[in-house]
Amino acid sequence: GEDVEQSLFLSVREGDSSVINCTYTDSSSTYLYWYKQEPGAGLQLLTYIFSNMDMKQDQRLTVLLNKKDKHLSLRIADTQTGDSAIYFCAERGYSSASKIIFGSGTRLSIRP
Amino acid sequence: NAGVTQTPKFQVLKTGQSMTLQCAQDMNHNSMYWYRQDPGMGLRLIYYSASEGTTDKGEVPNGYNVSRLNKREFSLRLESAAPSQTSVYFCASSEALRDQRRNTIYFGEGSWLTVV
């Protein structure tokens, strides 16, 4: 079945770049998403990438997609304390009507 | 434009009690979802409704029932609550698959449920 995997924790120094990685198994994935969840809050869509793209940039965020390896990454430039959150990778497959599969989330913590 | 609204935000239940989580969206979306979130487990899909009038099981449907009351509303019911159902529940919605360009998923703020 479909699966999305990501590491559980990442710690970076304030001002450095953060790179959060994700792998997925569904080769028919059409959209891949990154969501952010701050403590006590719901999920907020950060960005998404369509499967025929390799890269998408949005201000401090860069999404890279390696479709051959089924690998997705989110790079946050100049990481700030406000970036502390859990980041979820998710994918939607073309064959699965409206079902979106989430990874377990990566908790990003920022060191001073 | 409220987006996805779910109620209640917090609830404490005794084992064996029943309750219904309500969800409504005002974006005219066709698809709606219920997820639960547990520490270290991420989001797991309980049930989803691809369109009005249809519901399907997700990864963890046992102990739950759903109703797609109309296009706007999708409720989740716990008939006999168990401590293992202590979790944070998220309702979400998205447009139909045929419109790929706007096919993102929008979440409610979550419902914190504790079963004692």
mmCIF file of C-alpha atoms in Angstrom:
data_model
loop_
_atom_site.group_PDB
_atom_site.id
_atom_site.type_symbol
_atom_site.label_atom_id
_atom_site.label_comp_id
_atom_site.label_asym_id
_atom_site.label_seq_id
_atom_site.Cartn_x
_atom_site.Cartn_y
_atom_site.Cartn_z
ATOM 1 C CA GLY A 1 0.000 0.000 0.000
ATOM 2 C CA GLU A 2 0.943 3.652 -0.064
ATOM 3 C CA ASP A 3 3.404 4.836 2.557
ATOM 4 C CA VAL A 4 5.141 8.098 3.402
ATOM 5 C CA GLU A 5 8.190 8.140 5.647
ATOM 6 C CA GLN A 6 10.123 10.911 7.306
ATOM 7 C CA SER A 7 12.523 11.148 10.211
ATOM 8 C CA LEU A 8 10.984 12.132 13.555
ATOM 9 C CA PHE A 9 13.389 14.838 14.733
ATOM 10 C CA LEU A 10 15.657 17.548 13.358
ATOM 11 C CA SER A 11 17.632 20.123 15.323
ATOM 12 C CA VAL A 12 19.314 23.117 13.644
ATOM 13 C CA ARG A 13 21.005 26.299 14.783
ATOM 14 C CA GLU A 14 19.158 29.556 14.322
ATOM 15 C CA GLY A 15 20.172 31.150 11.024
ATOM 16 C CA ASP A 16 21.225 27.874 9.421
ATOM 17 C CA SER A 17 19.251 26.066 6.726
ATOM 18 C CA SER A 18 16.941 23.195 7.676
ATOM 19 C CA VAL A 19 16.379 20.307 5.310
ATOM 20 C CA ILE A 20 13.508 17.953 6.043
ATOM 21 C CA ASN A 21 13.367 14.791 3.973
ATOM 22 C CA CYS A 22 10.530 12.517 2.977
ATOM 23 C CA THR A 23 10.203 9.337 0.921
ATOM 24 C CA TYR A 24 7.015 7.903 -0.533
ATOM 25 C CA THR A 25 6.098 4.678 -2.246
ATOM 26 C CA ASP A 26 3.170 5.504 -4.529
ATOM 27 C CA SER A 27 4.594 5.963 -8.031
ATOM 28 C CA SER A 28 1.281 7.409 -9.188
ATOM 29 C CA SER A 29 1.528 10.351 -6.790
ATOM 30 C CA THR A 30 0.349 13.526 -8.430
ATOM 31 C CA TYR A 31 0.654 16.129 -5.695
ATOM 32 C CA LEU A 32 3.092 16.233 -2.804
ATOM 33 C CA TYR A 33 2.553 18.570 0.114
ATOM 34 C CA TRP A 34 4.315 20.044 3.090
ATOM 35 C CA TYR A 35 2.232 20.994 6.110
ATOM 36 C CA LYS A 36 3.317 22.787 9.264
ATOM 37 C CA GLN A 37 1.792 22.216 12.683
ATOM 38 C CA GLU A 38 2.612 24.546 15.545
ATOM 39 C CA PRO A 39 1.981 23.432 19.151
ATOM 40 C CA GLY A 40 -1.719 23.155 19.973
ATOM 41 C CA ALA A 41 -2.774 24.113 16.470
ATOM 42 C CA GLY A 42 -4.082 22.447 13.348
ATOM 43 C CA LEU A 43 -2.190 21.805 10.151
ATOM 44 C CA GLN A 44 -1.291 24.659 7.874
ATOM 45 C CA LEU A 45 -0.456 24.082 4.216
ATOM 46 C CA LEU A 46 3.032 25.451 3.543
ATOM 47 C CA THR A 47 3.539 24.518 -0.060
ATOM 48 C CA TYR A 48 2.903 21.804 -2.600
ATOM 49 C CA ILE A 49 4.532 20.528 -5.754
ATOM 50 C CA PHE A 50 3.046 18.808 -8.727
ATOM 51 C CA SER A 51 4.731 15.571 -9.746
ATOM 52 C CA ASN A 52 5.949 16.897 -13.104
ATOM 53 C CA MET A 53 8.059 19.558 -11.362
ATOM 54 C CA ASP A 54 11.561 19.149 -9.927
ATOM 55 C CA MET A 55 11.711 22.226 -7.766
ATOM 56 C CA LYS A 56 9.500 24.927 -6.341
ATOM 57 C CA GLN A 57 10.683 27.992 -4.459
ATOM 58 C CA ASP A 58 8.565 30.236 -2.270
ATOM 59 C CA GLN A 59 10.468 32.860 -0.278
ATOM 60 C CA ARG A 60 12.542 30.945 2.305
ATOM 61 C CA LEU A 61 11.085 27.589 1.296
ATOM 62 C CA THR A 62 12.498 25.340 -1.425
ATOM 63 C CA VAL A 63 10.889 22.029 -2.326
ATOM 64 C CA LEU A 64 12.920 19.487 -4.275
ATOM 65 C CA LEU A 65 11.364 16.418 -5.848
ATOM 66 C CA ASN A 66 13.281 13.419 -7.132
ATOM 67 C CA LYS A 67 10.546 11.409 -8.756
ATOM 68 C CA LYS A 68 12.857 8.554 -9.756
ATOM 69 C CA ASP A 69 13.879 7.970 -6.125
ATOM 70 C CA LYS A 70 10.473 9.052 -4.756
ATOM 71 C CA HIS A 71 12.209 11.538 -2.511
ATOM 72 C CA LEU A 72 10.888 14.917 -1.458
ATOM 73 C CA SER A 73 12.666 17.541 0.604
ATOM 74 C CA LEU A 74 11.800 20.865 2.188
ATOM 75 C CA ARG A 75 14.582 23.376 2.724
ATOM 76 C CA ILE A 76 14.005 26.325 5.028
ATOM 77 C CA ALA A 77 16.626 29.020 4.582
ATOM 78 C CA ASP A 78 17.734 31.211 7.516
ATOM 79 C CA THR A 79 15.791 29.139 10.064
ATOM 80 C CA GLN A 80 14.103 31.217 12.767
ATOM 81 C CA THR A 81 12.649 30.320 16.167
ATOM 82 C CA GLY A 82 9.191 30.752 14.653
ATOM 83 C CA ASP A 83 9.929 27.807 12.363
ATOM 84 C CA SER A 84 9.827 25.436 15.353
ATOM 85 C CA ALA A 85 7.000 23.055 14.548
ATOM 86 C CA ILE A 86 6.172 19.611 13.235
ATOM 87 C CA TYR A 87 6.396 19.352 9.456
ATOM 88 C CA PHE A 88 4.298 16.778 7.643
ATOM 89 C CA CYS A 89 4.945 15.434 4.191
ATOM 90 C CA ALA A 90 1.875 14.143 2.339
ATOM 91 C CA GLU A 91 1.083 12.676 -1.045
ATOM 92 C CA ARG A 92 -2.004 12.219 -3.126
ATOM 93 C CA GLY A 93 -2.116 9.426 -5.681
ATOM 94 C CA TYR A 94 -3.995 9.778 -8.922
ATOM 95 C CA SER A 95 -5.564 6.351 -8.601
ATOM 96 C CA SER A 96 -6.880 6.863 -5.086
ATOM 97 C CA ALA A 97 -9.878 9.138 -5.198
ATOM 98 C CA SER A 98 -9.258 12.079 -2.882
ATOM 99 C CA LYS A 99 -7.223 10.083 -0.352
ATOM 100 C CA ILE A 100 -4.136 11.796 1.001
ATOM 101 C CA ILE A 101 -1.435 9.877 2.869
ATOM 102 C CA PHE A 102 0.634 11.658 5.542
ATOM 103 C CA GLY A 103 4.018 10.919 6.992
ATOM 104 C CA SER A 104 4.452 10.807 10.760
ATOM 105 C CA GLY A 105 5.877 14.329 10.885
ATOM 106 C CA THR A 106 9.352 15.737 11.600
ATOM 107 C CA ARG A 107 9.718 17.838 14.739
ATOM 108 C CA LEU A 108 12.036 20.755 13.969
ATOM 109 C CA SER A 109 13.715 22.383 16.945
ATOM 110 C CA ILE A 110 15.893 25.482 16.771
ATOM 111 C CA ARG A 111 19.055 25.952 18.838
ATOM 112 C CA PRO A 112 20.158 29.479 19.729
ATOM 113 C CA ASN B 1 -15.024 32.537 5.142
ATOM 114 C CA ALA B 2 -14.541 30.157 8.064
ATOM 115 C CA GLY B 3 -12.993 27.220 6.138
ATOM 116 C CA VAL B 4 -13.297 23.984 8.114
ATOM 117 C CA THR B 5 -15.000 24.201 11.493
ATOM 118 C CA GLN B 6 -15.121 21.331 13.942
ATOM 119 C CA THR B 7 -16.722 21.016 17.359
ATOM 120 C CA PRO B 8 -16.161 20.473 20.184
ATOM 121 C CA LYS B 9 -12.557 21.603 20.666
ATOM 122 C CA PHE B 10 -12.128 19.690 23.921
ATOM 123 C CA GLN B 11 -14.046 16.779 25.399
ATOM 124 C CA VAL B 12 -13.544 14.336 28.233
ATOM 125 C CA LEU B 13 -15.521 11.099 28.050
ATOM 126 C CA LYS B 14 -15.900 8.125 30.341
ATOM 127 C CA THR B 15 -15.229 4.687 28.906
ATOM 128 C CA GLY B 16 -18.363 3.409 27.195
ATOM 129 C CA GLN B 17 -19.926 6.808 26.570
ATOM 130 C CA SER B 18 -20.807 7.894 23.063
ATOM 131 C CA MET B 19 -20.286 11.187 21.337
ATOM 132 C CA THR B 20 -20.275 12.802 17.923
ATOM 133 C CA LEU B 21 -17.665 15.164 16.523
ATOM 134 C CA GLN B 22 -19.171 17.645 14.114
ATOM 135 C CA CYS B 23 -17.445 19.117 11.078
ATOM 136 C CA ALA B 24 -18.591 21.625 8.499
ATOM 137 C CA GLN B 25 -16.846 23.309 5.572
ATOM 138 C CA ASP B 26 -17.976 26.341 3.627
ATOM 139 C CA MET B 27 -15.689 25.999 0.610
ATOM 140 C CA ASN B 28 -18.082 23.865 -1.447
ATOM 141 C CA HIS B 29 -15.595 20.987 -1.348
ATOM 142 C CA ASN B 30 -16.645 17.542 -2.464
ATOM 143 C CA SER B 31 -14.286 15.467 -0.319
ATOM 144 C CA MET B 32 -14.075 15.390 3.450
ATOM 145 C CA TYR B 33 -11.889 13.442 5.893
ATOM 146 C CA TRP B 34 -11.456 12.511 9.525
ATOM 147 C CA TYR B 35 -7.953 11.944 10.867
ATOM 148 C CA ARG B 36 -6.598 11.143 14.285
ATOM 149 C CA GLN B 37 -3.203 12.278 15.453
ATOM 150 C CA ASP B 38 -1.221 10.428 18.110
ATOM 151 C CA PRO B 39 2.310 11.195 19.322
ATOM 152 C CA GLY B 40 4.912 9.690 17.003
ATOM 153 C CA MET B 41 2.228 8.289 14.705
ATOM 154 C CA GLY B 42 1.464 11.311 12.597
ATOM 155 C CA LEU B 43 -1.923 11.598 10.990
ATOM 156 C CA ARG B 44 -3.924 8.474 10.343
ATOM 157 C CA LEU B 45 -7.019 8.446 8.199
ATOM 158 C CA ILE B 46 -10.121 7.137 9.962
ATOM 159 C CA TYR B 47 -12.795 7.605 7.307
ATOM 160 C CA TYR B 48 -13.237 9.749 4.272
ATOM 161 C CA SER B 49 -16.024 10.820 1.973
ATOM 162 C CA ALA B 50 -15.004 11.353 -1.620
ATOM 163 C CA SER B 51 -18.324 13.004 -2.432
ATOM 164 C CA GLU B 52 -21.733 13.598 -0.928
ATOM 165 C CA GLY B 53 -23.470 10.319 -0.345
ATOM 166 C CA THR B 54 -20.333 8.166 -0.146
ATOM 167 C CA THR B 55 -18.085 7.162 2.741
ATOM 168 C CA ASP B 56 -15.079 4.856 2.855
ATOM 169 C CA LYS B 57 -12.855 3.394 5.517
ATOM 170 C CA GLY B 58 -9.365 4.688 6.008
ATOM 171 C CA GLU B 59 -6.465 3.136 7.922
ATOM 172 C CA VAL B 60 -8.059 2.980 11.391
ATOM 173 C CA PRO B 61 -11.874 2.826 11.122
ATOM 174 C CA ASN B 62 -12.600 0.409 13.991
ATOM 175 C CA GLY B 63 -14.656 1.944 16.782
ATOM 176 C CA TYR B 64 -15.922 4.811 14.626
ATOM 177 C CA ASN B 65 -18.830 5.600 12.353
ATOM 178 C CA VAL B 66 -19.322 8.544 10.040
ATOM 179 C CA SER B 67 -22.163 10.341 8.357
ATOM 180 C CA ARG B 68 -21.934 12.621 5.351
ATOM 181 C CA LEU B 69 -25.051 14.567 6.227
ATOM 182 C CA ASN B 70 -24.848 16.832 3.177
ATOM 183 C CA LYS B 71 -22.107 18.409 1.104
ATOM 184 C CA ARG B 72 -21.066 20.714 3.957
ATOM 185 C CA GLU B 73 -21.117 18.380 6.940
ATOM 186 C CA PHE B 74 -19.262 15.208 7.884
ATOM 187 C CA SER B 75 -19.638 13.850 11.407
ATOM 188 C CA LEU B 76 -17.609 11.259 13.306
ATOM 189 C CA ARG B 77 -19.262 9.147 15.985
ATOM 190 C CA LEU B 78 -17.750 7.099 18.769
ATOM 191 C CA GLU B 79 -20.427 4.647 19.872
ATOM 192 C CA SER B 80 -18.635 3.287 22.938
ATOM 193 C CA ALA B 81 -15.526 5.280 23.730
ATOM 194 C CA ALA B 82 -12.350 3.485 24.805
ATOM 195 C CA PRO B 83 -9.135 4.918 26.327
ATOM 196 C CA SER B 84 -7.321 3.947 23.102
ATOM 197 C CA GLN B 85 -9.426 6.572 21.348
ATOM 198 C CA THR B 86 -7.828 9.354 23.355
ATOM 199 C CA SER B 87 -6.361 11.469 20.586
ATOM 200 C CA VAL B 88 -6.543 14.686 18.639
ATOM 201 C CA TYR B 89 -9.051 14.492 15.812
ATOM 202 C CA PHE B 90 -8.826 16.571 12.669
ATOM 203 C CA CYS B 91 -11.489 17.102 10.071
ATOM 204 C CA ALA B 92 -10.383 18.170 6.600
ATOM 205 C CA SER B 93 -11.792 18.849 3.164
ATOM 206 C CA SER B 94 -10.618 19.162 -0.419
ATOM 207 C CA GLU B 95 -12.046 19.678 -3.890
ATOM 208 C CA ALA B 96 -12.755 16.766 -6.186
ATOM 209 C CA LEU B 97 -9.895 14.924 -7.823
ATOM 210 C CA ARG B 98 -10.871 16.061 -11.283
ATOM 211 C CA ASP B 99 -9.608 19.566 -10.537
ATOM 212 C CA GLN B 100 -5.949 18.837 -9.827
ATOM 213 C CA ARG B 101 -4.811 22.431 -9.772
ATOM 214 C CA ARG B 102 -6.765 23.298 -6.660
ATOM 215 C CA ASN B 103 -6.600 19.913 -5.061
ATOM 216 C CA THR B 104 -5.161 20.746 -1.665
ATOM 217 C CA ILE B 105 -6.545 19.716 1.660
ATOM 218 C CA TYR B 106 -7.692 22.150 4.336
ATOM 219 C CA PHE B 107 -7.838 21.277 8.013
ATOM 220 C CA GLY B 108 -9.954 22.228 10.964
ATOM 221 C CA GLU B 109 -8.263 23.268 14.190
ATOM 222 C CA GLY B 110 -8.601 19.911 15.872
ATOM 223 C CA SER B 111 -10.649 18.342 18.660
ATOM 224 C CA TRP B 112 -8.814 17.124 21.767
ATOM 225 C CA LEU B 113 -10.602 14.032 23.093
ATOM 226 C CA THR B 114 -9.702 12.269 26.332
ATOM 227 C CA VAL B 115 -11.348 8.998 27.331
ATOM 228 C CA VAL B 116 -10.931 8.058 30.990
#
